Short mmCIF file of C-alpha atoms and ligand atoms in Angstrom, two decimals:
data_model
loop_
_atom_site.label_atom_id
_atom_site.label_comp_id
_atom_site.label_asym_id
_atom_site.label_seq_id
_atom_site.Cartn_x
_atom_site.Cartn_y
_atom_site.Cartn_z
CA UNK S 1 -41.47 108.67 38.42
CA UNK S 2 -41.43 111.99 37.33
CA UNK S 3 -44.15 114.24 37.29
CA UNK S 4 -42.79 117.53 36.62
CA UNK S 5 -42.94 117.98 33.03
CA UNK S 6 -45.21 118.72 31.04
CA UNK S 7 -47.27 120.21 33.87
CA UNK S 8 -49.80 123.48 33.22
CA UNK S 9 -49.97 125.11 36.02
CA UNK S 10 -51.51 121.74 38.22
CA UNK S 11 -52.59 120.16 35.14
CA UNK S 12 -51.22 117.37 32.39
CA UNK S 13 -47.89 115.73 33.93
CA UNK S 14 -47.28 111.98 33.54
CA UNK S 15 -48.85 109.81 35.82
CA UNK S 16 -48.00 106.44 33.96
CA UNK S 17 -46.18 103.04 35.16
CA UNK S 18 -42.43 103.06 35.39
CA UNK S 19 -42.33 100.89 32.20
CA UNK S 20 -44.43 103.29 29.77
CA UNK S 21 -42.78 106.44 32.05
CA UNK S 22 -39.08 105.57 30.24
CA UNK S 23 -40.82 104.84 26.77
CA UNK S 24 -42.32 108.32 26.63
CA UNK S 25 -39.26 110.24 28.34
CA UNK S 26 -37.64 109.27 25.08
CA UNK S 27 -40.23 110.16 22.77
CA UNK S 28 -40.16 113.44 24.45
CA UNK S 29 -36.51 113.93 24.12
CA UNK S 30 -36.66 113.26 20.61
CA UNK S 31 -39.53 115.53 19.79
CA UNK S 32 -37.49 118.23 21.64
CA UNK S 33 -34.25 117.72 19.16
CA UNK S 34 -36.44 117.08 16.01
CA UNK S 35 -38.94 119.95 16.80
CA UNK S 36 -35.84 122.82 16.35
CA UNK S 37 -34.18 120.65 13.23
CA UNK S 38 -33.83 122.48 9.99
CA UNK S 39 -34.53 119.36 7.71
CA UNK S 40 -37.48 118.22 9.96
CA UNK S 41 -38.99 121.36 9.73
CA UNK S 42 -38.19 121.79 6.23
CA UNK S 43 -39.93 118.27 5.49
CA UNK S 44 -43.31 118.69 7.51
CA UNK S 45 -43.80 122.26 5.77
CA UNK S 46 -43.40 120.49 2.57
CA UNK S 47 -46.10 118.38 2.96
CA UNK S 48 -48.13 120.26 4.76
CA UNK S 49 -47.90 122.25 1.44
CA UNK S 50 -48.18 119.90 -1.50
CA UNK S 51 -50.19 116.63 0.45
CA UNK S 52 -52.40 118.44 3.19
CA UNK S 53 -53.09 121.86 1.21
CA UNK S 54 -51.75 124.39 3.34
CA UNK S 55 -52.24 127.24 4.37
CA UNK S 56 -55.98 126.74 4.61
CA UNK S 57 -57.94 129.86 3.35
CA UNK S 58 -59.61 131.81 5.92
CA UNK S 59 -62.98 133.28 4.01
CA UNK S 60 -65.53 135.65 5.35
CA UNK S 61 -68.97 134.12 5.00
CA UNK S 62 -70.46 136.76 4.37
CA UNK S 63 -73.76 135.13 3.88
CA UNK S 64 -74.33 134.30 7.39
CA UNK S 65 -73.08 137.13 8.54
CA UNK S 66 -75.20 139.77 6.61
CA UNK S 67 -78.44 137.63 7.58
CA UNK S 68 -77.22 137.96 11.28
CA UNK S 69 -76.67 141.75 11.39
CA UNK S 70 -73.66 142.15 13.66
CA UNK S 71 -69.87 140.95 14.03
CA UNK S 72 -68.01 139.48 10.87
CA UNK S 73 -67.76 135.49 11.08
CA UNK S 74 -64.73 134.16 9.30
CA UNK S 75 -64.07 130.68 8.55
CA UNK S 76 -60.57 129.16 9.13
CA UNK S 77 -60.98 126.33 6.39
CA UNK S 78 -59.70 123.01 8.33
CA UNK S 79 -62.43 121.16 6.22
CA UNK S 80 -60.33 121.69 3.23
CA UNK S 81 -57.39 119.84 4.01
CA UNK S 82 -56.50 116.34 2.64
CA UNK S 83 -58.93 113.46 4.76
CA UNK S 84 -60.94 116.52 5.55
CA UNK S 85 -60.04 117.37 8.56
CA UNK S 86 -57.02 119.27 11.29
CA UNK S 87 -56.35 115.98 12.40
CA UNK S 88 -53.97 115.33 9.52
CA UNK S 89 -51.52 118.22 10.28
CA UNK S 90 -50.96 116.16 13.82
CA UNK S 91 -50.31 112.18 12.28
CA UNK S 92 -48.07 113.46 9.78
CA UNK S 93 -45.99 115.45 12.39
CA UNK S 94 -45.39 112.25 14.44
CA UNK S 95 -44.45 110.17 11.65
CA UNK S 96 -42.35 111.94 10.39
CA UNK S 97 -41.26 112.07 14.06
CA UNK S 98 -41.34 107.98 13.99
CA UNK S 99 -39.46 107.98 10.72
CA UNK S 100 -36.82 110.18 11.92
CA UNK S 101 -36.78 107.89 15.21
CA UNK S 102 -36.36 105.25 12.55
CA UNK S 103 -39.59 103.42 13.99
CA UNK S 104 -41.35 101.46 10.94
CA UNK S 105 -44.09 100.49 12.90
CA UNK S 106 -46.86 103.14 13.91
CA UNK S 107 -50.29 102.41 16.07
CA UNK S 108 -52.68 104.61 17.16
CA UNK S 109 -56.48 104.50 18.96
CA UNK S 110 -59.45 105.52 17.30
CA UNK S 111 -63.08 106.01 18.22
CA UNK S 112 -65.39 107.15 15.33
CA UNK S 113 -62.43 106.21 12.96
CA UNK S 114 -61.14 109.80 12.30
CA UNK S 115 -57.90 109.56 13.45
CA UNK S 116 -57.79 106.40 12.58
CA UNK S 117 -58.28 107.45 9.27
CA UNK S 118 -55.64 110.07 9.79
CA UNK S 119 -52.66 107.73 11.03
CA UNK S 120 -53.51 105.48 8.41
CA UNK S 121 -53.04 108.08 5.64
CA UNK S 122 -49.31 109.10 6.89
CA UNK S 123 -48.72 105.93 7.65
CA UNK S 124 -49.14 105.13 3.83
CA UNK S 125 -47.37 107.89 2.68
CA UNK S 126 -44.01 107.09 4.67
CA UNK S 127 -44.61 103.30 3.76
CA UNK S 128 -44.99 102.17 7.52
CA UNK S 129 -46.41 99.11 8.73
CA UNK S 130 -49.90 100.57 10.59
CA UNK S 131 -52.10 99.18 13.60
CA UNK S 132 -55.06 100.76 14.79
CA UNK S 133 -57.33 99.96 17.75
CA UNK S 134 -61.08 100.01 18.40
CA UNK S 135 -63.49 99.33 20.22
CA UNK S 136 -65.77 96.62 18.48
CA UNK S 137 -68.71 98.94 19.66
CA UNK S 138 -67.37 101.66 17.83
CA UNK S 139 -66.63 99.43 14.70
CA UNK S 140 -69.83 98.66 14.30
CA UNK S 141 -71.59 102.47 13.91
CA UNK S 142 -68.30 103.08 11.64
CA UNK S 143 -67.85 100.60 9.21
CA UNK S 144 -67.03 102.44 6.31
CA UNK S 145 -64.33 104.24 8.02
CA UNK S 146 -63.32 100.49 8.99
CA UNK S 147 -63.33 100.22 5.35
CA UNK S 148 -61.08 103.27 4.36
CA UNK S 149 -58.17 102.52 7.29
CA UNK S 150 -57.97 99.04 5.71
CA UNK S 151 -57.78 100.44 1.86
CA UNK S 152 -54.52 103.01 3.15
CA UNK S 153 -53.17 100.03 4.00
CA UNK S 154 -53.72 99.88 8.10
CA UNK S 155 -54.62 96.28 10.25
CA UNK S 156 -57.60 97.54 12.56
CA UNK S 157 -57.76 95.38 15.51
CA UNK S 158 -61.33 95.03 17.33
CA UNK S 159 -60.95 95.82 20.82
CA UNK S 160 -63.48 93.44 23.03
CA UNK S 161 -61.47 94.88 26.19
CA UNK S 162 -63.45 97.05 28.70
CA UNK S 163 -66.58 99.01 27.24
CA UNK S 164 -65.62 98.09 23.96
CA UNK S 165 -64.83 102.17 22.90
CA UNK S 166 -62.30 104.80 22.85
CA UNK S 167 -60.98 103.97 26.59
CA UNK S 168 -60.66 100.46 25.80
CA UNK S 169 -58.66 100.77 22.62
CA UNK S 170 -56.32 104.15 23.95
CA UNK S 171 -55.56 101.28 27.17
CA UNK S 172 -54.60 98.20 24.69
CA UNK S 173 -52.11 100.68 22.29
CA UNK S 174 -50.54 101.88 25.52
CA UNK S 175 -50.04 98.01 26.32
CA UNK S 176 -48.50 97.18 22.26
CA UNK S 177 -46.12 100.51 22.96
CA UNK S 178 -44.79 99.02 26.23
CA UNK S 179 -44.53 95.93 24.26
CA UNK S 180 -42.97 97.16 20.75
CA UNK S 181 -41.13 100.21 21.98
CA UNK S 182 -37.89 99.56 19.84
CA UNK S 183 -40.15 99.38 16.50
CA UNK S 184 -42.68 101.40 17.12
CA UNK S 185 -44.75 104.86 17.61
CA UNK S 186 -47.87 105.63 19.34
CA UNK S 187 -49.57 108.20 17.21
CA UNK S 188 -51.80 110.04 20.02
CA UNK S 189 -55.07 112.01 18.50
CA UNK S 190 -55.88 114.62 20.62
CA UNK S 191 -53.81 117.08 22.69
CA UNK S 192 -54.24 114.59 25.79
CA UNK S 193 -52.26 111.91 27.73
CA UNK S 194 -49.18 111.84 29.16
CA UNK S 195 -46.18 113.96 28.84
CA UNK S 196 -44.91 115.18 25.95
CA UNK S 197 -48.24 114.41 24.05
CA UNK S 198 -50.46 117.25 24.83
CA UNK S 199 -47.21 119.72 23.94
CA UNK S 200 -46.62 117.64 20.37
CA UNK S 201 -49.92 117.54 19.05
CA UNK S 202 -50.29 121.66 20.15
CA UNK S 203 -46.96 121.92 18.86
CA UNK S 204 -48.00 120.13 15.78
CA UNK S 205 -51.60 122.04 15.23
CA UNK S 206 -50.21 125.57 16.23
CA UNK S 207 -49.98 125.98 12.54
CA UNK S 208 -53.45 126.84 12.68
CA UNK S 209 -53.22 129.74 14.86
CA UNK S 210 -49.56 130.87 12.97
CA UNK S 211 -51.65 131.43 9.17
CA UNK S 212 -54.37 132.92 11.39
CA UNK S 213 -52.61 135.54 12.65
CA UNK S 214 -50.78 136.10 8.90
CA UNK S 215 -54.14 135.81 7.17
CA UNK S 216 -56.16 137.81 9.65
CA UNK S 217 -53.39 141.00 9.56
CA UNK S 218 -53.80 140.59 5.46
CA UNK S 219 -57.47 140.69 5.27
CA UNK S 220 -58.38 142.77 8.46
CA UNK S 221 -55.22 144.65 9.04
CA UNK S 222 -55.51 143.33 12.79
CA UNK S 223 -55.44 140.67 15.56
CA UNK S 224 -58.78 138.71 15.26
CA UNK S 225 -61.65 139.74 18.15
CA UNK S 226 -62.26 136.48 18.80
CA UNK S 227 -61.09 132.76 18.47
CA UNK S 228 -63.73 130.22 18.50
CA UNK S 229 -63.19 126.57 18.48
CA UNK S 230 -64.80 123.39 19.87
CA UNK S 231 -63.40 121.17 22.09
CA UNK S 232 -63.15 117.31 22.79
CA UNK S 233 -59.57 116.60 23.58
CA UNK S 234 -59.19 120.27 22.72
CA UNK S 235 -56.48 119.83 19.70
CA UNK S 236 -57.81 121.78 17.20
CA UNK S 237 -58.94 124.45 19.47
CA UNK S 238 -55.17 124.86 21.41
CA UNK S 239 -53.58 124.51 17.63
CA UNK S 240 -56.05 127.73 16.66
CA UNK S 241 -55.46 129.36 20.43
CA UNK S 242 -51.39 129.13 20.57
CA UNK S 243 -49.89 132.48 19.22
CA UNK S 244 -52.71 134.51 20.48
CA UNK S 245 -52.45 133.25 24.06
CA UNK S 246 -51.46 136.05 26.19
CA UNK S 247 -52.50 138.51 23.33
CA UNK S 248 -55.52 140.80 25.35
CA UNK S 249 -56.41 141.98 21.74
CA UNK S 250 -57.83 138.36 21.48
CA UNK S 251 -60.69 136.61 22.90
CA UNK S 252 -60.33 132.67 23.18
CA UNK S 253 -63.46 130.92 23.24
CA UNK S 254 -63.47 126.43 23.50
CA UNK S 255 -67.00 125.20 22.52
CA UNK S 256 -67.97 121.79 24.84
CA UNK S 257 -70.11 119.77 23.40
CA UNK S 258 -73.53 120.61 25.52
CA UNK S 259 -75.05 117.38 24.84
CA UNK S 260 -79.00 116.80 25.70
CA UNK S 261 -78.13 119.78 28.28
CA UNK S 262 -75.75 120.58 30.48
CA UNK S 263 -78.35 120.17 33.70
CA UNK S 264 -79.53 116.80 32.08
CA UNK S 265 -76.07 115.50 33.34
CA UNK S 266 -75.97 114.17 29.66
CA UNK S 267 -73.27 116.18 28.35
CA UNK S 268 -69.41 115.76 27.36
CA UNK S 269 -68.31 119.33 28.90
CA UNK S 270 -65.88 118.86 31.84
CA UNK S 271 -64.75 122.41 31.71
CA UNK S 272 -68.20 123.78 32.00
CA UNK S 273 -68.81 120.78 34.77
CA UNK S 274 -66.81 118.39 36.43
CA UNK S 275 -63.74 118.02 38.99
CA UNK S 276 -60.02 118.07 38.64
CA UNK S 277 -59.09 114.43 38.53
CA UNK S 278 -56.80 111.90 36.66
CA UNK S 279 -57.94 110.56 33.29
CA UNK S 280 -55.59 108.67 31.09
CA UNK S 281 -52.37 109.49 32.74
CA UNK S 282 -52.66 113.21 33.10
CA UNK S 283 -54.85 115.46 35.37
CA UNK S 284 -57.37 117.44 34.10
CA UNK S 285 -61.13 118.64 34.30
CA UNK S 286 -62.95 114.89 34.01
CA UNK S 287 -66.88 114.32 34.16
CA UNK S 288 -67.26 112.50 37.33
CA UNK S 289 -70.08 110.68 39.28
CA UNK S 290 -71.48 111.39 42.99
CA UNK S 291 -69.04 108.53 43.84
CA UNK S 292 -65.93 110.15 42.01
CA UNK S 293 -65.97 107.38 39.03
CA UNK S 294 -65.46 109.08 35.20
CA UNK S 295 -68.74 109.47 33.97
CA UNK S 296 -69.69 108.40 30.70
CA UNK S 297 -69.87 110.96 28.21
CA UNK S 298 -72.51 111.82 25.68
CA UNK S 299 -72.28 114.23 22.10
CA UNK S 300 -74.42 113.96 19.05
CA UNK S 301 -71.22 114.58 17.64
CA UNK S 302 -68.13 111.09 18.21
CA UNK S 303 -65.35 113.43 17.68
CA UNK S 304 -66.24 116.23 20.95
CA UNK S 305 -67.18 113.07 22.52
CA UNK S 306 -65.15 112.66 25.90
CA UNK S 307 -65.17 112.40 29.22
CA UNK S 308 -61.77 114.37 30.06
CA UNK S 309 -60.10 117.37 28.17
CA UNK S 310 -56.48 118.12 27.34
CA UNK S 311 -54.67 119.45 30.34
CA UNK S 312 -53.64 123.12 28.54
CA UNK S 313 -57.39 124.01 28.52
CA UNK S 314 -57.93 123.31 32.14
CA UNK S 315 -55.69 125.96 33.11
CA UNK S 316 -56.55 128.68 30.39
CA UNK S 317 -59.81 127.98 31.82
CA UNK S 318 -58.58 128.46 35.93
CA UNK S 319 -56.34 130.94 34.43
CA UNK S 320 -59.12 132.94 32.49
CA UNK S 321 -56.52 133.00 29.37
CA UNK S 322 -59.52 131.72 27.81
CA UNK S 323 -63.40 131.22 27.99
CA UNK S 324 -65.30 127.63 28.23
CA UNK S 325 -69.08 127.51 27.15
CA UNK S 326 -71.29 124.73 25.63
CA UNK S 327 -73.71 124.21 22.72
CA UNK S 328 -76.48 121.44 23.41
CA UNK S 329 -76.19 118.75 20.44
CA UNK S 330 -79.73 120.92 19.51
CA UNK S 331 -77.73 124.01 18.69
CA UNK S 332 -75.13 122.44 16.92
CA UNK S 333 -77.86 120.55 14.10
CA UNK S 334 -79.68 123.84 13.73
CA UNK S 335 -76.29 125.92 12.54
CA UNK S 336 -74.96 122.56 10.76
CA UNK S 337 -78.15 123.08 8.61
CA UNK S 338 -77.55 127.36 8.62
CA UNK S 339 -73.95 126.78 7.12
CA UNK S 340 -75.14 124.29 4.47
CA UNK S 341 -77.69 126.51 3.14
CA UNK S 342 -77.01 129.65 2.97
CA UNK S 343 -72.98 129.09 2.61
CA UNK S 344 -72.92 126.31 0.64
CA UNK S 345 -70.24 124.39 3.13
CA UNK S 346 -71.41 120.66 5.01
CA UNK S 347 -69.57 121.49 8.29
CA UNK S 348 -68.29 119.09 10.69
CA UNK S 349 -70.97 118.11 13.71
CA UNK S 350 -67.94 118.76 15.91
CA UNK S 351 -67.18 122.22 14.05
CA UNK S 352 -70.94 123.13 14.10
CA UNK S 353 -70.81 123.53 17.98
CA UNK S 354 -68.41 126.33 17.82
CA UNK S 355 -70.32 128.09 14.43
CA UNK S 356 -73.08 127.85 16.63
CA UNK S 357 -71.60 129.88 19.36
CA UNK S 358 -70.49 132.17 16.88
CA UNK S 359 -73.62 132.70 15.72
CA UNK S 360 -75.46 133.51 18.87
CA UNK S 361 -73.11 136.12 19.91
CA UNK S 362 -72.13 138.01 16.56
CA UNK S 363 -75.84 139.39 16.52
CA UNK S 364 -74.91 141.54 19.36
CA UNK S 365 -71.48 142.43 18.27
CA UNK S 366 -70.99 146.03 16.50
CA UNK S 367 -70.21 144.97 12.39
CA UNK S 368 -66.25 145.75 12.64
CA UNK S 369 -65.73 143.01 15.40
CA UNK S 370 -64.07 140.33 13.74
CA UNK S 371 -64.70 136.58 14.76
CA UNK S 372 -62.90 133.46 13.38
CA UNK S 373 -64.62 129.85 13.64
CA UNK S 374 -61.84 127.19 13.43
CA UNK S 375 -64.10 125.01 10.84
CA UNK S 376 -62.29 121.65 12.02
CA UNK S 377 -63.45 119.48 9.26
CA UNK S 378 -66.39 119.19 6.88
CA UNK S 379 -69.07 117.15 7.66
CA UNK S 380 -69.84 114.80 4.67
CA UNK S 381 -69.19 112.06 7.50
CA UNK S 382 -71.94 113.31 9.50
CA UNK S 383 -75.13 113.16 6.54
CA UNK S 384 -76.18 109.31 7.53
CA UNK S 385 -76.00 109.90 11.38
CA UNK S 386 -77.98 113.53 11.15
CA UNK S 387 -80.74 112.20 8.66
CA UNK S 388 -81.11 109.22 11.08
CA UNK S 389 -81.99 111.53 13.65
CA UNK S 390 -84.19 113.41 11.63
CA UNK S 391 -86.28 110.61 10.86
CA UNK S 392 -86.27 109.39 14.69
CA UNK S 393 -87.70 112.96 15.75
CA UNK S 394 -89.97 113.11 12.88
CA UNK S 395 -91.49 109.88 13.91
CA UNK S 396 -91.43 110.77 17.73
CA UNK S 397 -93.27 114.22 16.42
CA UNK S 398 -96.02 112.00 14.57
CA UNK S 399 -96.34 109.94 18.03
CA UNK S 400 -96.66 112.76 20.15
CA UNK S 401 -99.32 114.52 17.43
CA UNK S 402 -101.58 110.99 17.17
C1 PLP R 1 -61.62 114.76 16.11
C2 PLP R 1 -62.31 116.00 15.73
C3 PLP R 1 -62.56 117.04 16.66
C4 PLP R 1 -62.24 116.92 18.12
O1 PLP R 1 -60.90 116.79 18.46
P1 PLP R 1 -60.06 117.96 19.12
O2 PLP R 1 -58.83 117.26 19.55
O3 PLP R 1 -60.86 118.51 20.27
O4 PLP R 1 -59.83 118.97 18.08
C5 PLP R 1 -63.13 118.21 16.21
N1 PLP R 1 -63.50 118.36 14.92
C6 PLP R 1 -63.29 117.40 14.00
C7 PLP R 1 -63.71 117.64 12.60
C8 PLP R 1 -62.70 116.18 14.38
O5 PLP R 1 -62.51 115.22 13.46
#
C-alpha cells in the first residue's frame, strides 16, 4: 500500500484496503491528466459560467460594517450560486471528471442532504444514473431535501448500517465503489478522505480564492487582510485559502464550529481540540475520547458538523500558514440574525460561524483593513431548524421565569 501521496506534511495519505487503494490510484491518475486538459478546462469554466453563476460577486456590506466601526467586511457571495451553495463548483468538477472517465454511474454520501443535493444536480445535467447514501437518522430531520435529490432524478438509499449518519453512509459508498468500480464514480463532499480527494475537491473549489484575489485587486487595489472561512471538512475554506497560501500580505482564518462550548466537550472543532489520528482513511486532527475512540461531534449547524477535518488544514494549522478559532453555535445565531437584518442576506448557519468571527474582530481593526467572509451558502435551509430553537429557548425562558 502506498502511503506517500497525497501526504501534507504528516497529514492526509491513503490508509485504505488494497482493493479500494487500486480504485483510487486510478481516479487520481486521471484527475492528474484531466486537471491540465484544454477541453476539460474549457468545459468546467463553461458551466461554472452559464449553470453555477460564476464569478460570484464579492460586495462590501457596508451596513454591518459602518454599525461596527472598524475593518471593512466583504462578502464573497457563495450563497448565490445555483443550489445555493460552494458545494456545486466541487460535484460538477468530478462529473465531468466521471464523464470524461466515461463512468455513467455516480454515488456519493450525504448527511443533511447538501451534497446530496449537489451530486444529484450534476448528475442530472450530464444525464447519469445517481445513488446517494444516508443515514436513515439523517433522512428523517431532512426530508425535503430527500424530496429534492429524488425530483433531479437521484435513488437515495437509507442507510440502517452503524449510527445510522454521515459515517455510516461515507462506509457503505466506499463498499458500492469497490463493488462498481468499472461504472462508476464516488463523488466525495468535502476536502477529506483518501488520496487524491482532499487535492480534487481543493483543486476544484480554488476557484474561490482565484476571483478573490482578481476581485479584491479591482475593488481594493490589494491582497485582502484577511480570509475568513468556516470549517467542517474544510472545502470551502481551503477553496477560499489556496492562492493566498504562502502570501504574508494575507491572514487565513478557518472558523470550527464551537458548539455548546469548546470546554463543554460538546463541540465539532478538532483543530482547536483533539489528537492527530486516522479518520476515514486519512490522518488528521479527530475529536477523540479519554480512551482514544472518535468522539461524536456536535454543531447547531449539519454542514460544520464533524468529527475529523481535511488533512490540508491540519498542517496550515501545525504549520501556522493559517489560524484555527471557534464560534459557539450561540455566536453563530446571533450574527445569522445581524446579516439578515441589517443586510438583507439569510446566511448559511455554517457561513454564520465565520461572519461571526468577522464581526468580533473588525471592531478593533483600523477602517482600511480589509476582511473577506467566504459566505458559503445562504441559509433559507436553516429558517425551520433556527425558529425551532427559538421556540425551545423561549419556552425553557418561561420555565425558568415561573
Ligand atoms: C457543506 C457546507 C459547509 C461545510 O463544508 P466544508 O467542506 O467545510 O466547506 C459549509 N457551508 C455550507 C453552506 C455548506 O453547505
Amino acid at each position: 500500500m502506498d502511503n506517500q501521496k497525497g501526504l501534507f506534511g504528516e497529514f492526509g495519505g491513503s490508509f485504505v484496503p488494497d482493493a479500494l487503494a487500486e480504485v483510487l490510484e486510478n481516479i487520481a491518475e486521471e484527475f492528474e491528466k484531466a486537471k491540465n486538459d484544454e477541453e476539460f478546462n474549457k468545459e468546467l469554466n463553461y458551466y461554472l459560467k452559464y449553470y453555477v453563476g460564476r464569478p460570484s460577486p464579492l460586495y462590501l456590506a457596508s451596513n454591518i460594517t459602518r454599525k461596527l466601526g472598524g475593518a471593512k467586511i466583504y462578502l464573497k457571495r457563495e450563497d448565490l450560486n445555483h443550489t445555493g451553495a460552494h458545494k456545486i463548483n466541487n460535484t460538477l468538477g468530478q462529473a465531468l471528471l466521471a464523464k470524461r472517465m466515461g463512468l455513467k454511474r455516480v454515488i456519493a454520501e450525504t448527511g443533511a442532504g447538501q451534497h446530496g443535493v449537489a451530486t444529484a444536480t450534476a448528475a442530472a445535467l450530464f444525464g447519469m444514473d445517481c445513488v446517494i447514501y444516508m443515514g436513515s437518522k439523517d433522512a428523517k430531520k431532512q426530508p425535503l431535501n430527500v424530496y429534492r435529490m429524488e425530483l433531479l432524478g437521484a435513488k437515495v438509499i437509507l442507510v440502517e448500517s452503524g449510527e445510522k449518519d454521515l459515517k455510516a453512509a461515507v462506509d457503505v459508498a466506499l463498499g458500492d465503489l469497490v463493488q462498481n468500480y468499472k461504472n462508476t464514480f464516488y463523488i466525495l463532499g468535502s476536502a477529506v478522505g483518501p488520496y487524491p480527494y482532499p487535492s480534487m475537491v481543493k483543486h476544484f473549489q480554488r476557484v474561490i480564492s482565484k476571483e478573490i484575489v482578481e476581485q479584491a485587486m479591482e475593488i481594493e487595489g490589494k491582497t485582502p487582510d484577511y480570509i475568513i472561512a468556516c470549517v467542517g471538512g474544510g472545502s470551502n475554506a481551503i477553496g477560499a485559502f489556496a492562492d493566498f497560501i504562502g502570501n504574508p500580505d494575507a491572514k487565513l482564518i478557518g472558523v470550527e464550529p464551537g458548539g455548546i462550548g469548546i470546554k463543554t466537550g460538546l463541540h465539532a472543532a478538532p483543530l482547536t481540540e483533539g489528537k492527530i489520528s486516522l479518520i476515514h482513511g486519512y490522518k488528521t486532527y479527530v475529536m477523540l475520547d479519554d480512551a482514544g475512540e472518535i468522539k461524536i461531534s456536535h454543531s447547531i449547524a449539519s454542514g460544520l458538523n464533524y468529527p475529523g477535518v481535511g488533512p490540508e488544514h491540519s498542517y496550515l494549522k501545525d504549520a501556522k500558514l493559517a489560524e484555527y478559532v471557534s464560534i459557539t453555535d450561540f455566536e453563530a445565531l446571533h450574527a445569522f440574525k445581524k446579516l439578515s437584518k441589517h443586510e438583507g442576506i439569510i446566511p448559511a448557519i455554517e457561513s454564520a460561524h465565520a461572519l461571526a468571527y468577522a464581526m468580533k474582530i473588525a471592531p478593533t481593526l483600523s477602517k482600511d483593513t480589509m476582511i473577506v467572509v467566504n459566505l458559503s451558502g445562504r441559509g433559507d435551509k436553516d429558517t425551520d431548524t433556527i425558529l425551532a430553537s427559538e421556540k425551545e429557548s423561549v419556552r425553557l425562558q418561561e420555565i425558568i421565569n415561573n
